[in-house]
Amino acid sequence: MEALRDYDVHIDSKKRVTLRGAKYHYYNVREFENGCIILEPRELSIPKDISARTLKDMDRAIVNFKSGVVSEPIDLSDF
């Protein structure tokens, strides 16, 4: 595969690299032991539906709650 652009960058004081003309806002980063870094573009999207499995789990949780099958209360006073 041929490179579309080839340029050098440096890491700033906060260890960041600036990508020139980036086409995406989000990237998945994979860093390897030999220093190679691979950026794969990601597009975040809002799911259109809640899966049937998730809805089934939520229904089961409500049934358990109403029948009193619950865990001990969690102490959040330290927060």
PDB file of C-alpha atoms in Angstrom:
ATOM      1  CA  MET A   1       0.000   0.000   0.000  1.00  0.00           C
ATOM      2  CA  GLU A   2       1.365   3.410  -0.936  1.00  0.00           C
ATOM      3  CA  ALA A   3       1.422   6.275   1.576  1.00  0.00           C
ATOM      4  CA  LEU A   4      -0.847   9.240   0.789  1.00  0.00           C
ATOM      5  CA  ARG A   5       1.150  11.589   3.015  1.00  0.00           C
ATOM      6  CA  ASP A   6       4.553  11.287   4.633  1.00  0.00           C
ATOM      7  CA  TYR A   7       5.648  13.769   7.283  1.00  0.00           C
ATOM      8  CA  ASP A   8       7.518  13.906  10.585  1.00  0.00           C
ATOM      9  CA  VAL A   9       5.899  14.894  13.874  1.00  0.00           C
ATOM     10  CA  HIS A  10       7.144  15.458  17.394  1.00  0.00           C
ATOM     11  CA  ILE A  11       5.577  14.747  20.751  1.00  0.00           C
ATOM     12  CA  ASP A  12       4.684  17.906  22.705  1.00  0.00           C
ATOM     13  CA  SER A  13       5.209  18.451  26.431  1.00  0.00           C
ATOM     14  CA  LYS A  14       1.985  16.559  27.215  1.00  0.00           C
ATOM     15  CA  LYS A  15       3.091  13.604  25.027  1.00  0.00           C
ATOM     16  CA  ARG A  16       0.586  14.388  22.255  1.00  0.00           C
ATOM     17  CA  VAL A  17       0.957  14.146  18.492  1.00  0.00           C
ATOM     18  CA  THR A  18      -0.999  16.356  16.103  1.00  0.00           C
ATOM     19  CA  LEU A  19      -2.363  14.774  12.925  1.00  0.00           C
ATOM     20  CA  ARG A  20      -2.493  17.168  10.008  1.00  0.00           C
ATOM     21  CA  GLY A  21      -5.762  17.177   8.088  1.00  0.00           C
ATOM     22  CA  ALA A  22      -7.241  14.261  10.028  1.00  0.00           C
ATOM     23  CA  LYS A  23     -10.434  13.031   8.407  1.00  0.00           C
ATOM     24  CA  TYR A  24     -11.886  11.498  11.566  1.00  0.00           C
ATOM     25  CA  HIS A  25     -12.387  12.699  15.144  1.00  0.00           C
ATOM     26  CA  TYR A  26     -11.815   9.302  16.775  1.00  0.00           C
ATOM     27  CA  TYR A  27      -9.120   6.694  16.230  1.00  0.00           C
ATOM     28  CA  ASN A  28      -8.355   3.305  17.724  1.00  0.00           C
ATOM     29  CA  VAL A  29      -4.667   3.189  18.672  1.00  0.00           C
ATOM     30  CA  ARG A  30      -2.481   0.082  18.715  1.00  0.00           C
ATOM     31  CA  GLU A  31       1.077   0.503  19.964  1.00  0.00           C
ATOM     32  CA  PHE A  32       3.666  -2.233  19.508  1.00  0.00           C
ATOM     33  CA  GLU A  33       6.885  -3.052  21.382  1.00  0.00           C
ATOM     34  CA  ASN A  34       9.027  -1.955  18.416  1.00  0.00           C
ATOM     35  CA  GLY A  35       7.563   1.581  18.592  1.00  0.00           C
ATOM     36  CA  CYS A  36       5.124   1.243  15.692  1.00  0.00           C
ATOM     37  CA  ILE A  37       1.737   2.852  16.221  1.00  0.00           C
ATOM     38  CA  ILE A  38      -1.307   2.014  14.111  1.00  0.00           C
ATOM     39  CA  LEU A  39      -4.282   4.383  14.043  1.00  0.00           C
ATOM     40  CA  GLU A  40      -7.582   3.037  12.734  1.00  0.00           C
ATOM     41  CA  PRO A  41     -10.404   5.539  12.201  1.00  0.00           C
ATOM     42  CA  ARG A  42     -13.584   5.075  14.213  1.00  0.00           C
ATOM     43  CA  GLU A  43     -16.972   6.664  13.771  1.00  0.00           C
ATOM     44  CA  LEU A  44     -19.049   6.733  16.927  1.00  0.00           C
ATOM     45  CA  SER A  45     -22.761   6.268  16.422  1.00  0.00           C
ATOM     46  CA  ILE A  46     -25.836   6.099  18.590  1.00  0.00           C
ATOM     47  CA  PRO A  47     -27.385   2.627  18.598  1.00  0.00           C
ATOM     48  CA  LYS A  48     -30.785   2.622  16.936  1.00  0.00           C
ATOM     49  CA  ASP A  49     -32.315   0.000  19.204  1.00  0.00           C
ATOM     50  CA  ILE A  50     -31.698  -1.707  22.495  1.00  0.00           C
ATOM     51  CA  SER A  51     -30.966  -5.357  21.799  1.00  0.00           C
ATOM     52  CA  ALA A  52     -33.526  -8.007  22.693  1.00  0.00           C
ATOM     53  CA  ARG A  53     -30.981  -9.607  25.023  1.00  0.00           C
ATOM     54  CA  THR A  54     -30.517  -6.363  26.967  1.00  0.00           C
ATOM     55  CA  LEU A  55     -34.283  -5.839  27.261  1.00  0.00           C
ATOM     56  CA  LYS A  56     -34.673  -9.419  28.532  1.00  0.00           C
ATOM     57  CA  ASP A  57     -31.949  -8.834  31.166  1.00  0.00           C
ATOM     58  CA  MET A  58     -33.629  -5.598  32.265  1.00  0.00           C
ATOM     59  CA  ASP A  59     -37.006  -7.340  32.583  1.00  0.00           C
ATOM     60  CA  ARG A  60     -35.433 -10.120  34.662  1.00  0.00           C
ATOM     61  CA  ALA A  61     -33.763  -7.544  36.932  1.00  0.00           C
ATOM     62  CA  ILE A  62     -37.090  -5.785  37.576  1.00  0.00           C
ATOM     63  CA  VAL A  63     -38.827  -9.099  38.346  1.00  0.00           C
ATOM     64  CA  ASN A  64     -36.042  -9.951  40.815  1.00  0.00           C
ATOM     65  CA  PHE A  65     -36.278  -6.491  42.402  1.00  0.00           C
ATOM     66  CA  LYS A  66     -40.057  -6.691  42.849  1.00  0.00           C
ATOM     67  CA  SER A  67     -39.826 -10.198  44.342  1.00  0.00           C
ATOM     68  CA  GLY A  68     -37.090  -9.115  46.777  1.00  0.00           C
ATOM     69  CA  VAL A  69     -34.204 -11.025  45.192  1.00  0.00           C
ATOM     70  CA  VAL A  70     -31.633  -8.265  45.665  1.00  0.00           C
ATOM     71  CA  SER A  71     -28.118  -7.853  47.044  1.00  0.00           C
ATOM     72  CA  GLU A  72     -27.208  -6.110  50.272  1.00  0.00           C
ATOM     73  CA  PRO A  73     -27.240  -2.281  50.099  1.00  0.00           C
ATOM     74  CA  ILE A  74     -23.943  -0.709  49.051  1.00  0.00           C
ATOM     75  CA  ASP A  75     -22.428   1.784  51.493  1.00  0.00           C
ATOM     76  CA  LEU A  76     -21.572   4.932  49.509  1.00  0.00           C
ATOM     77  CA  SER A  77     -20.956   7.145  52.556  1.00  0.00           C
ATOM     78  CA  ASP A  78     -17.187   7.265  51.813  1.00  0.00           C
ATOM     79  CA  PHE A  79     -17.900   9.097  48.585  1.00  0.00           C
TER      80      PHE A  79
END
